[in-house]
Short mmCIF file of C-alpha atoms and ligand atoms in Angstrom, two decimals:
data_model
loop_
_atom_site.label_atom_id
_atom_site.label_comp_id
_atom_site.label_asym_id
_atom_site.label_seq_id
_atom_site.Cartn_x
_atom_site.Cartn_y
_atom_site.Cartn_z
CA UNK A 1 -24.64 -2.39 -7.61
CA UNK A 2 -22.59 1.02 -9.19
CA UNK A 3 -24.41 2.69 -12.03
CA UNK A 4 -23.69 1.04 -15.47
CA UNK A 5 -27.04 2.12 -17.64
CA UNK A 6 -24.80 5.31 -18.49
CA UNK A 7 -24.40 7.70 -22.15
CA UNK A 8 -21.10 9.29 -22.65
CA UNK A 9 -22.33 12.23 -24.42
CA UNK A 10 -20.61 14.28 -27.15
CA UNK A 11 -17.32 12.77 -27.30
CA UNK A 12 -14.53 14.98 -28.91
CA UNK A 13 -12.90 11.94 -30.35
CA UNK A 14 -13.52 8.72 -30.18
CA UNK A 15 -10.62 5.87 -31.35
CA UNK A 16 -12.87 3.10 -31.73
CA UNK A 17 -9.83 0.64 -32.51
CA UNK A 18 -12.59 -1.53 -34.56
CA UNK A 19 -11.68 -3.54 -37.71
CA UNK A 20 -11.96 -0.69 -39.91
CA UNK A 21 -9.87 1.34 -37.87
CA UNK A 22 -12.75 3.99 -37.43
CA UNK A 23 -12.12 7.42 -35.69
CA UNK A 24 -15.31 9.04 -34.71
CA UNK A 25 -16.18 13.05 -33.85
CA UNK A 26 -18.95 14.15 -31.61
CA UNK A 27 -20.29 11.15 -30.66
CA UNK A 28 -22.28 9.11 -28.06
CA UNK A 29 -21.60 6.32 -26.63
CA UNK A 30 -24.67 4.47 -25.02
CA UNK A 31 -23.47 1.45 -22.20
CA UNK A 32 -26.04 -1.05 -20.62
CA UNK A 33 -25.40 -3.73 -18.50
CA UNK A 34 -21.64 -3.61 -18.81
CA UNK A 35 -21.79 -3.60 -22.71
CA UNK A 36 -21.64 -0.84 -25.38
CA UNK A 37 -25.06 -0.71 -26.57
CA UNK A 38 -24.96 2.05 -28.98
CA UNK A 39 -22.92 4.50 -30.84
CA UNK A 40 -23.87 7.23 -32.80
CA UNK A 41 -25.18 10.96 -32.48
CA UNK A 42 -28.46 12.18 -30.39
CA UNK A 43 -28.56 9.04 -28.35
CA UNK A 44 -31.42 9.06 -25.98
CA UNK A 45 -30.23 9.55 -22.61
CA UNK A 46 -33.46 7.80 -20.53
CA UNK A 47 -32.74 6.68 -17.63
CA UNK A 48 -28.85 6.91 -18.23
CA UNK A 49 -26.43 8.92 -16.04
CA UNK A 50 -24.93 11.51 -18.70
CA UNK A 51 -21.22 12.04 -19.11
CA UNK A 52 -20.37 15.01 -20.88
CA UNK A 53 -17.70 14.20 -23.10
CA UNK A 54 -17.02 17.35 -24.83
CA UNK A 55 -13.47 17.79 -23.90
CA UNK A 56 -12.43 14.25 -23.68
CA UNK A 57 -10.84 11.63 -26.57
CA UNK A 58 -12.07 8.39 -25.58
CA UNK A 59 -9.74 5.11 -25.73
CA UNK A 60 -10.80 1.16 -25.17
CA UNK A 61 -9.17 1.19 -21.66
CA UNK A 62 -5.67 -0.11 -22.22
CA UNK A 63 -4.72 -3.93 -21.69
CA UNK A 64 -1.57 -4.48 -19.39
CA UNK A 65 -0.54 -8.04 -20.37
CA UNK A 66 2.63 -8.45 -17.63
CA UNK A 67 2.81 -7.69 -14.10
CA UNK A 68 4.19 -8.30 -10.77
CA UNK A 69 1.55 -6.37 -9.16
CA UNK A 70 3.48 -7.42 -5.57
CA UNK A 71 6.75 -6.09 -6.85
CA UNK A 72 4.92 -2.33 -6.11
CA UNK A 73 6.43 -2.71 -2.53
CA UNK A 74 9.80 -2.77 -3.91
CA UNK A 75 10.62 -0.01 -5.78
CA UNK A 76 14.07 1.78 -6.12
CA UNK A 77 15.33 -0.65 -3.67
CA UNK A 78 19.05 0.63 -3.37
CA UNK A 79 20.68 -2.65 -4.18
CA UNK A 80 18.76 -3.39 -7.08
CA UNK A 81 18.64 0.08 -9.17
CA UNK A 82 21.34 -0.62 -11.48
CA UNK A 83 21.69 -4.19 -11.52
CA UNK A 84 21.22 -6.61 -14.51
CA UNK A 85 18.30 -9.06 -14.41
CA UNK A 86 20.24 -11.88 -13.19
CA UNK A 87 22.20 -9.81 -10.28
CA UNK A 88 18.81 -7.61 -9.96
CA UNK A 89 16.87 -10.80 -8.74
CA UNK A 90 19.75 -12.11 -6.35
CA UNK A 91 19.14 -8.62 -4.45
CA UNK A 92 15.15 -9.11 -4.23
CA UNK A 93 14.58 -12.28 -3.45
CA UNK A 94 15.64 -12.50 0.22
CA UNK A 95 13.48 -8.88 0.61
CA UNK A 96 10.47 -10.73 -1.07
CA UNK A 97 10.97 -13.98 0.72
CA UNK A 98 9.55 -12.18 3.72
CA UNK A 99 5.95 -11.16 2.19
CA UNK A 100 2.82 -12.98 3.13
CA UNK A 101 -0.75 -12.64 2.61
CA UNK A 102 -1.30 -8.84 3.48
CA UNK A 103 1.98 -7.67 1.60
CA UNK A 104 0.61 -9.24 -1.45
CA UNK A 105 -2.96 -7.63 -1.43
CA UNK A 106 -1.71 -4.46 -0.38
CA UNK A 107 0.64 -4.07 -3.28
CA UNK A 108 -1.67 -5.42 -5.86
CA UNK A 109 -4.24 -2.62 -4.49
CA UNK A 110 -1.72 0.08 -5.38
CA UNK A 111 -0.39 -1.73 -8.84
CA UNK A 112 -4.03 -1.90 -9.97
CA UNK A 113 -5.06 1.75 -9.00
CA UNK A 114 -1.73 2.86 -10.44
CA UNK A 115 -2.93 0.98 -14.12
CA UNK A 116 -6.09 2.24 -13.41
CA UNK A 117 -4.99 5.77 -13.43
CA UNK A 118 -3.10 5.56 -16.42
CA UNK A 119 -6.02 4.05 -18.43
CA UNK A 120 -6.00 0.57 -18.12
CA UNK A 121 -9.09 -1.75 -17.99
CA UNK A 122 -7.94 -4.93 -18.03
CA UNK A 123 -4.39 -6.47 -16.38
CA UNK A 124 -2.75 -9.98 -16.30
CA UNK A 125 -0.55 -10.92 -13.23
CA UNK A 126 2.00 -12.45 -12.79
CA UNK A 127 2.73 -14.05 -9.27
CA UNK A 128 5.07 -16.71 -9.24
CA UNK A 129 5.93 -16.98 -5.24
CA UNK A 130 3.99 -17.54 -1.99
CA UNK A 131 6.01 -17.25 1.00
CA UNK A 132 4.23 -17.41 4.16
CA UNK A 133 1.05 -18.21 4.25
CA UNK A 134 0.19 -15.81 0.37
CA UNK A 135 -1.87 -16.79 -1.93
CA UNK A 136 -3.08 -15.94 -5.78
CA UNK A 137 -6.53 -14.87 -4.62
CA UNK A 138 -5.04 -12.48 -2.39
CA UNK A 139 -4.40 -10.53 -5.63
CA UNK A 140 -7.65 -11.37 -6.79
CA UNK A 141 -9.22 -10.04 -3.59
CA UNK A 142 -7.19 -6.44 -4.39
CA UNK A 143 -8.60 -6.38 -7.55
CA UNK A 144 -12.36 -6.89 -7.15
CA UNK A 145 -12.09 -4.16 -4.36
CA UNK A 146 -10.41 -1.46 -7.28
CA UNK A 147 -12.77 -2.53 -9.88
CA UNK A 148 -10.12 -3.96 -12.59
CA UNK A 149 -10.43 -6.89 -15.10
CA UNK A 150 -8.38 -9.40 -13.72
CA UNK A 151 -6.43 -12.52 -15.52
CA UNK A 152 -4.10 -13.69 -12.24
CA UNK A 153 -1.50 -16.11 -13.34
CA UNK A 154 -0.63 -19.31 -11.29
CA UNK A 155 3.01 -18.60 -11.51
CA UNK A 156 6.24 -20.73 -9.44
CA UNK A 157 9.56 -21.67 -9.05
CA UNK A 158 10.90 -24.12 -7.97
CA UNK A 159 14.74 -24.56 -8.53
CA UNK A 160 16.74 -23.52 -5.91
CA UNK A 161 19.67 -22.13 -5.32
CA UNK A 162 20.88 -25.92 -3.87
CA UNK A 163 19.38 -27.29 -7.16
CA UNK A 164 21.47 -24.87 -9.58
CA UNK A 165 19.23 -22.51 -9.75
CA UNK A 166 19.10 -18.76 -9.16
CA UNK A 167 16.12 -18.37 -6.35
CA UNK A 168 16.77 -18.84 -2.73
CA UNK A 169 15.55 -22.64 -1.74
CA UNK A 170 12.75 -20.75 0.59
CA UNK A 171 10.92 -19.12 -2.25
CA UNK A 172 10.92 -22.13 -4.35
CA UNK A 173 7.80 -24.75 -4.11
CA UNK A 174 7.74 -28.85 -4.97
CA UNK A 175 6.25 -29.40 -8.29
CA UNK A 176 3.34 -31.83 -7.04
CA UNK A 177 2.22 -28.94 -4.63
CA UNK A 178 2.33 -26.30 -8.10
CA UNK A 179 0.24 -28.25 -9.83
CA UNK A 180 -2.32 -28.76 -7.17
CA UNK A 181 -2.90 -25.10 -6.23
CA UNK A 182 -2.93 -24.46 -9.92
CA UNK A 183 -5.98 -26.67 -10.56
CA UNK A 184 -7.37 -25.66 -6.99
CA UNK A 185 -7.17 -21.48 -8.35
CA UNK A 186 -8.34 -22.22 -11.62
CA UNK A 187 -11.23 -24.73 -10.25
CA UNK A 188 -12.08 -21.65 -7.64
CA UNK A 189 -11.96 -18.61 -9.75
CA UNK A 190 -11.42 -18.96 -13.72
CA UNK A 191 -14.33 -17.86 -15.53
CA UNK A 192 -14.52 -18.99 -18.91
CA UNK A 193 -18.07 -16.51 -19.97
CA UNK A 194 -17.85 -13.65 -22.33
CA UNK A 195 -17.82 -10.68 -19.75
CA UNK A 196 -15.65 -12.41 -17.43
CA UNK A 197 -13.60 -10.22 -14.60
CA UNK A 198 -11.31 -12.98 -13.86
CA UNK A 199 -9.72 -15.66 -16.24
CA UNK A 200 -6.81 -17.90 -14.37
CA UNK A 201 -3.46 -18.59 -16.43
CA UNK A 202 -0.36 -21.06 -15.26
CA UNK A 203 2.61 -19.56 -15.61
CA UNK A 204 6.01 -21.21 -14.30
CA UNK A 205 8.08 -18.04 -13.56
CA UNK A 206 11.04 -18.90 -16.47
CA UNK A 207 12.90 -21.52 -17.82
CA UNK A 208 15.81 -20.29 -15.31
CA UNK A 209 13.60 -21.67 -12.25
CA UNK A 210 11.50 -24.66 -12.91
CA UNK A 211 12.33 -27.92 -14.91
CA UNK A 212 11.45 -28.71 -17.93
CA UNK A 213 8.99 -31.61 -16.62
CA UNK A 214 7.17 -28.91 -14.99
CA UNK A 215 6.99 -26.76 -18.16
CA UNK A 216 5.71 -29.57 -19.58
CA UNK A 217 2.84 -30.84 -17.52
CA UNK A 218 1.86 -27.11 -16.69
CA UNK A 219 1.70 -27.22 -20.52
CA UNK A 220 -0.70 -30.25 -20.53
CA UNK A 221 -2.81 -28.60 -17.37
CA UNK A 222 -3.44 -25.37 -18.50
CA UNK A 223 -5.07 -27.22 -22.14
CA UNK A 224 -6.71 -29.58 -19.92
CA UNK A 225 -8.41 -26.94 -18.18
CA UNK A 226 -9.04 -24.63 -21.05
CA UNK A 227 -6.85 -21.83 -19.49
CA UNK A 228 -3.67 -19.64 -20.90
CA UNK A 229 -0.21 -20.31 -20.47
CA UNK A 230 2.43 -17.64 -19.80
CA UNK A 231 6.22 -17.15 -18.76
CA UNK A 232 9.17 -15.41 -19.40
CA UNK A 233 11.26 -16.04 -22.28
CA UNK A 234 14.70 -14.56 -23.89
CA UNK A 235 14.59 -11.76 -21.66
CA UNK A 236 18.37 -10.87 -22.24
CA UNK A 237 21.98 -12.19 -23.58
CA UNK A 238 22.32 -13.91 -20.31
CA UNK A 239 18.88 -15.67 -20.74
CA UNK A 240 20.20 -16.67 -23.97
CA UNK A 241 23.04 -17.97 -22.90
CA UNK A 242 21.12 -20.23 -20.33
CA UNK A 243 19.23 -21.42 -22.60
CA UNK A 244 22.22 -22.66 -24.30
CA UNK A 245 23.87 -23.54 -21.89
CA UNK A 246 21.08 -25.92 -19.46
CA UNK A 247 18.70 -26.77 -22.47
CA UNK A 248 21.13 -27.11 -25.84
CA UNK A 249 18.95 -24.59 -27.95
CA UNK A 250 17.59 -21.51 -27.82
CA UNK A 251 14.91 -20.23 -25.97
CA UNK A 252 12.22 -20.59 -29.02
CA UNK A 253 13.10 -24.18 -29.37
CA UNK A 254 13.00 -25.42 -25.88
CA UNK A 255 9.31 -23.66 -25.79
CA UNK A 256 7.91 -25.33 -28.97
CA UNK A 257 9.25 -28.85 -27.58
CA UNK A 258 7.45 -28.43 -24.31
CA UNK A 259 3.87 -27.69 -25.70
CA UNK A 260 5.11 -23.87 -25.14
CA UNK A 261 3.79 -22.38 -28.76
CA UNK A 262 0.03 -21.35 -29.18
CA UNK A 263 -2.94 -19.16 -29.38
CA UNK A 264 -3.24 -19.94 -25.80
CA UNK A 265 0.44 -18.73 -25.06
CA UNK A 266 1.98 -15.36 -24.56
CA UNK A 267 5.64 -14.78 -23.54
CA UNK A 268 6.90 -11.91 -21.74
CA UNK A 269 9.47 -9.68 -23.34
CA UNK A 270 11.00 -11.80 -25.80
CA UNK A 271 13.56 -9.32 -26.81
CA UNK A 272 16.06 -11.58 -27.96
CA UNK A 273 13.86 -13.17 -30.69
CA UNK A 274 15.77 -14.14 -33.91
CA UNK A 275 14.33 -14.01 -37.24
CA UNK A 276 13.61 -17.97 -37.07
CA UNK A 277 12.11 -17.72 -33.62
CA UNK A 278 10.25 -14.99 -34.97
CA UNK A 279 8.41 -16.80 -37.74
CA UNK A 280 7.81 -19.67 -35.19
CA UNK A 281 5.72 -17.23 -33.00
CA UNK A 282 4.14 -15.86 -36.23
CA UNK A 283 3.16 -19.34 -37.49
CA UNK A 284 2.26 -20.67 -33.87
CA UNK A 285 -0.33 -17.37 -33.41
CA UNK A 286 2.09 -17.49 -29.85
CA UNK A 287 1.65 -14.19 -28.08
CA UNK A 288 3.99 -11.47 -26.88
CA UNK A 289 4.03 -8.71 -23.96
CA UNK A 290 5.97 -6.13 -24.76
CA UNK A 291 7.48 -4.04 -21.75
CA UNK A 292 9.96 -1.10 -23.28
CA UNK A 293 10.31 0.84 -20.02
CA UNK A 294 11.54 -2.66 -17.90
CA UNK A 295 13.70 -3.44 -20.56
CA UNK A 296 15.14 -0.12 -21.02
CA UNK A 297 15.54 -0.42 -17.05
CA UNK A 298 17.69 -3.48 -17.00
CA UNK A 299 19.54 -2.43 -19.91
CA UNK A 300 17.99 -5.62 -21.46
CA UNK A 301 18.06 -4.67 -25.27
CA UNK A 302 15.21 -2.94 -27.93
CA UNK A 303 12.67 -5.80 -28.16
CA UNK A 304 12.19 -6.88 -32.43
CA UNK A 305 8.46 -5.65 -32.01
CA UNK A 306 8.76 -4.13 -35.61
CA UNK A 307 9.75 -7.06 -36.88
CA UNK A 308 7.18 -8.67 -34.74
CA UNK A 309 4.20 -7.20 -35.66
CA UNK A 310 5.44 -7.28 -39.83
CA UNK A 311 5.56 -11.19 -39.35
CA UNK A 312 2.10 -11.30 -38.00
CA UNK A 313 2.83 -12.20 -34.47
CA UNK A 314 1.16 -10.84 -31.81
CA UNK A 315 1.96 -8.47 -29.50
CA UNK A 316 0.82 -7.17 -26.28
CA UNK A 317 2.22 -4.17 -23.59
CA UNK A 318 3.42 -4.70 -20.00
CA UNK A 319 4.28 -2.45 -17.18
CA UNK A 320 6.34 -5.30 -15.97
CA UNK A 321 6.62 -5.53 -12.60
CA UNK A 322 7.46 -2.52 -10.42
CA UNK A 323 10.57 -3.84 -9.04
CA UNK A 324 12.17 -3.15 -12.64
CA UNK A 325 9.95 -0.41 -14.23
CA UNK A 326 9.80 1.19 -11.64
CA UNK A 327 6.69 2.91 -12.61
CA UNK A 328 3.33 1.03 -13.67
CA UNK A 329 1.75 3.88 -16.51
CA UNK A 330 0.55 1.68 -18.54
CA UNK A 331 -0.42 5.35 -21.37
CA UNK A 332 3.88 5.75 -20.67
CA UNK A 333 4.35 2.46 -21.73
CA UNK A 334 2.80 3.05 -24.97
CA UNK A 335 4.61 5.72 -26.00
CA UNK A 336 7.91 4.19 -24.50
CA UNK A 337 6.79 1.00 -26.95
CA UNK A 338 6.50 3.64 -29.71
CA UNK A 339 9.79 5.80 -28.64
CA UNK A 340 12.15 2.84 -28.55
CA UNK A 341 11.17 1.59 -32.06
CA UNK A 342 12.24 4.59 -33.34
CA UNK A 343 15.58 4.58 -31.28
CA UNK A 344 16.10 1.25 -33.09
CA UNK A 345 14.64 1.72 -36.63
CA UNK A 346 14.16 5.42 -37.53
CA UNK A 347 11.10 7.80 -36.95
CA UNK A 348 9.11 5.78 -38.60
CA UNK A 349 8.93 2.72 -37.19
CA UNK A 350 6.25 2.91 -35.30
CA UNK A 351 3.22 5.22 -34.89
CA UNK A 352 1.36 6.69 -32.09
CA UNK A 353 -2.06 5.01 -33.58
CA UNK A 354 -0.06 1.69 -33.66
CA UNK A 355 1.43 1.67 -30.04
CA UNK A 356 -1.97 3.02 -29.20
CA UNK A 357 -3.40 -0.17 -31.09
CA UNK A 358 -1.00 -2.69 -29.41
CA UNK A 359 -1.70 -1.25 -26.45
CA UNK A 360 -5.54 -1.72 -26.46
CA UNK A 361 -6.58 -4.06 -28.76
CA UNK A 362 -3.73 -6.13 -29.27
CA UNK A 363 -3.24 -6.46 -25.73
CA UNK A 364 -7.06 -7.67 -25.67
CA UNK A 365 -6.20 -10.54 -28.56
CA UNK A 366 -3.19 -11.88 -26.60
CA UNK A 367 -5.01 -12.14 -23.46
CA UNK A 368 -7.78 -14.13 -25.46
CA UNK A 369 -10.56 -11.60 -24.91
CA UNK A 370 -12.33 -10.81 -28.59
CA UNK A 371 -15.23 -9.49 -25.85
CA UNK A 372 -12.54 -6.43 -24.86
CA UNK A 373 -10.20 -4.06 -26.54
CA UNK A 374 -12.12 -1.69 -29.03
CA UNK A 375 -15.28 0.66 -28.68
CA UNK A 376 -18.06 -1.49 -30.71
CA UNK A 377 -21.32 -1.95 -30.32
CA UNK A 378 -21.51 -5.71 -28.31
CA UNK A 379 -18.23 -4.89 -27.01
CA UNK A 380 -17.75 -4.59 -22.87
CA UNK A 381 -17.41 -1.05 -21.69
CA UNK A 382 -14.34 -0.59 -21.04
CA UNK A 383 -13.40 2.65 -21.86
CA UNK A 384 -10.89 5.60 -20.77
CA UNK A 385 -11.73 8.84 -21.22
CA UNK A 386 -9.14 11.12 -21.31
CA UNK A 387 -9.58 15.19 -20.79
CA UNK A 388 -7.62 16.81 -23.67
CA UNK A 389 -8.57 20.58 -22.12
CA UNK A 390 -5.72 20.33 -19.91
CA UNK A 391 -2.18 21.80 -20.40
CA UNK A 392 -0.35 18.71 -21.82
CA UNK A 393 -3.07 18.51 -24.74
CA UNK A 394 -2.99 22.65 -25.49
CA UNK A 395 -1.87 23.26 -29.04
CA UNK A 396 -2.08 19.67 -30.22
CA UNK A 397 -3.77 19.38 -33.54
CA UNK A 398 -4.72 15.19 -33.55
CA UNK A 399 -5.04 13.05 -31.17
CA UNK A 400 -1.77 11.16 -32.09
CA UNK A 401 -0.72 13.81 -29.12
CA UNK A 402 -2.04 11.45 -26.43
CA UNK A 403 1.17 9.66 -27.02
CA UNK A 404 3.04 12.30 -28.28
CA UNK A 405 1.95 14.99 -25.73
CA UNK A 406 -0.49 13.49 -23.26
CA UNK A 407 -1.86 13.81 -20.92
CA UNK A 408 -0.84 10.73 -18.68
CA UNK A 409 -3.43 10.60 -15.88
CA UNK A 410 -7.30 9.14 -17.40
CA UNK A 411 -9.59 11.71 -16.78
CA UNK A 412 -12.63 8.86 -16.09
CA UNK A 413 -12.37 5.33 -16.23
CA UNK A 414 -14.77 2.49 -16.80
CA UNK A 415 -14.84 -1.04 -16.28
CA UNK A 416 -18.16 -3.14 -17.16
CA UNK A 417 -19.67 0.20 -17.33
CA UNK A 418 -18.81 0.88 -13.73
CA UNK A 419 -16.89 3.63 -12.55
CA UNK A 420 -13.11 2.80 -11.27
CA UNK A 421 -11.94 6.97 -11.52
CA UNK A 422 -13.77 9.98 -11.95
CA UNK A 423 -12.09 13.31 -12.87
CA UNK A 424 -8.76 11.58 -11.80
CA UNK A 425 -9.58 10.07 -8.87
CA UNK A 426 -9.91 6.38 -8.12
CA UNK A 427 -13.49 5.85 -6.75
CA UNK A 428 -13.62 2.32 -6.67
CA UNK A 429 -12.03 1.72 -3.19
CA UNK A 430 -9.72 3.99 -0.50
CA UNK A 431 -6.80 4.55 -2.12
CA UNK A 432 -5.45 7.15 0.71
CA UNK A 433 -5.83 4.30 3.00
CA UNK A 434 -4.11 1.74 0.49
CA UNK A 435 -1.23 4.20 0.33
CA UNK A 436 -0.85 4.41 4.16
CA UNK A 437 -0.59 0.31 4.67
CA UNK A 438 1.70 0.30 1.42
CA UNK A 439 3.94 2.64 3.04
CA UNK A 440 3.87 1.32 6.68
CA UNK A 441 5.18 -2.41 4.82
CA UNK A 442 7.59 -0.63 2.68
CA UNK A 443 9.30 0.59 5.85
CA UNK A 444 8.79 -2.57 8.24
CA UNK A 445 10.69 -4.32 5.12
CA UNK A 446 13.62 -1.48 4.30
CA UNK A 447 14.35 -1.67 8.44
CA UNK A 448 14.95 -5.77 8.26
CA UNK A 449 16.65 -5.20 5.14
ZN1 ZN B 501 8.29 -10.07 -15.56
#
């Protein structure tokens, strides 16, 4: 078992992200057992290993609630780099219809470390096909071995392209056989416990690829079980327009008639939002991940979170996954959340405090976990702990500047008190090594391409 009876000593800055919003100087920050035990100044170090803190602000580590951590195999793929979503996916498909077990864990190693490095603590997933032989706990495997928080979602299709819909008939699955596995994953690894390092949600991939029966009784599983429910929803115009189209009604409609409105519910991008749909999320306590970079990358549109987050709903960030980022900084998604509201509503629309907010905390309440998110005493230590000495931060007079400045890397990182990166490095597992497979795919798939 790693180290976790540790004292962060001397903090520069803490952003504690707590109710009252509290911003603390020079302080210590005492972990035991995976929790934050204490917080304050002169903190007895015995039998703690000491981190000198002294040139670092320290964040809750950042909450990533969307991913396609096996997407990290496919980046800047040539026919895909300036495609819409709908023409973007026809180009992928028949490239990720030839993955299998090791291409998944291998590209969730790399996702993970990649969020690691950029501060976060604590990721969702979203895997939504299993050609040949893959599985969800092959992305559960990756992240035990790098150290993350993990909430893996069941995810499917399964329209095909000979059923109307816009994935290949190989990567789609039969509806029975979804809702088995789902119960088999969530029997074998969802953990319900405060603390836990893996919580299993079902999550059809969109109303675009499975029916609406499925939506429904994935709907009535995932409260059966006591799990969370996620998808994508009104991604773009052209999702819109399916909607419309298939269903009669818009995309917020069709989810509050199949059980798809909730605490327990959080949608990904949801940039086409109207005012009612809006209020409906607000009123529902329905949950939102926010991913500015993906949708400035498929041109998508500047997702309402202003509006959002005056309504009361509540909102999340994502990376998205790395087929349409193409990145996975979780700290540059923050400030791309925080840039892009003030492309759409002025300078101030949003500030770096807030993004830095949504991007902790609020990504903590969407994914469910009141045990995560801010730097209290009770809390779980998860914390990032970035080094403001360094070039990006010289000259910067608050620490608004992690967002407005940087830097972008986490200095140290810790998850359940346990080391994942020291001094910039991931120390959890072999990333060199990780790298090396992820490459050798990369090319085995580019050459059948
Ligand atoms: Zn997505």
């Amino acid at each position: 078992m790693t180290q976790t009876d540790i004292l962060i000593r001397n903090a520069r800055t803490v952003l504690t992200m707590d109710d009252a919003g509290a911003e603390l100087a020079n302080t210590d920050i005492r972990i035991r057992d995976g929790v934050i035990a204490g917080i304050g100044s002169g903190l007895d170090p015995a039998g703690a290993e000491v981190i000198d803190a002294a040139r670092h602000v320290v964040t809750p580590g950042l909450v990533n609630t969307h991913h396609h951590l096996y997407q990290t195999l496919t980046r800047a793929v040539p026919g895909g780099q300036d495609a819409l979503l709908f023409g973007w996916l026809k180009t992928l498909y028949p490239i990720w219809s030839r993955f299998g077990p090791e291409e998944i864990f291998v590209s969730a190693q790399i996702g993970l470390a990649e969020l690691a490095l950029s501060g976060c603590t604590l990721s969702s997933d979203h895997l939504y096909l299993y050609p040949n032989g893959a599985r969800l706990e092959d992305t559960i495997h990756a992240a035990a071995e790098v150290g993350l928080r993990f909430h893996p979602t069941r995810g499917a299709m399964s329209i095909g392209e000979s059923a109307g819909g816009l994935p290949p008939d190989a990567l789609v699955e039969r509806e029975a056989a979804i809702l088995e596995d789902c119960i088999r994953v969530i029997d074998a690894f969802h953990d319900p416990r405060e603390g836990a390092m893996v919580r299993v949600g079902v999550a059809p991939c969109s109303p675009f690829s499975v029916s609406r029966e499925l939506m429904r009784d994935a709907a009535l599983l995932a409260r059966d079980k006591g799990v969370m429910l996620h998808t994508h929803l009104a991604e773009n115009d052209e999702d819109i327009a399916y909607s419309e189209a298939q269903f009669g009604c818009r995309p917020g409609q069709y989810a509050e008639d199949l059980g798809w409105t909730g605490e327990d519910v959080w949608h990904a991008h949801c940039v086409k939002l109207d005012g009612a749909e809006i209020d409906l999320f607000a009123r529902s306590r329905t949950g939102v991940a926010h991913c500015p970079c993906s949708n400035c990358r498929l041109g998508s549109g500047i997702a309402p979170v202003r509006a959002m987050r005056d309504a009361g709903v509540r909102v999340g960030l994502g990376v998205d996954g790395s087929a349409s980022n193409d990145a996975g900084s979780l700290v540059g998604e923050a400030r791309q959340a925080m840039l892009l509201q003030r492309v759409a509503r002025g300078a101030d629309a949003m500030s770096a405090r807030e993004a830095l907010w949504i991007a902790t905390r609020g990504g903590a309440e969407v994914l469910g976990r009141a045990d995560c998110g801010q730097v209290a005493v009770g809390k779980r230590a998860d914390l990032a702990l970035w080094d403001v000495s360094g070039i990006e931060s010289a000259g910067s007079w608050d620490p608004a500047a992690l967002l407005l400045a940087g830097p972008t890397r986490v200095c140290h990182l810790l998850v359940e008190g346990r080391a994942v990166v020291r001094d910039g490095r991931i120390v959890s597992f072999d990333l060199e090594q990780a790298i090396r497979n992820q490459t050798r795919l990369a090319r085995a798939l580019a050459e059948r391409a």
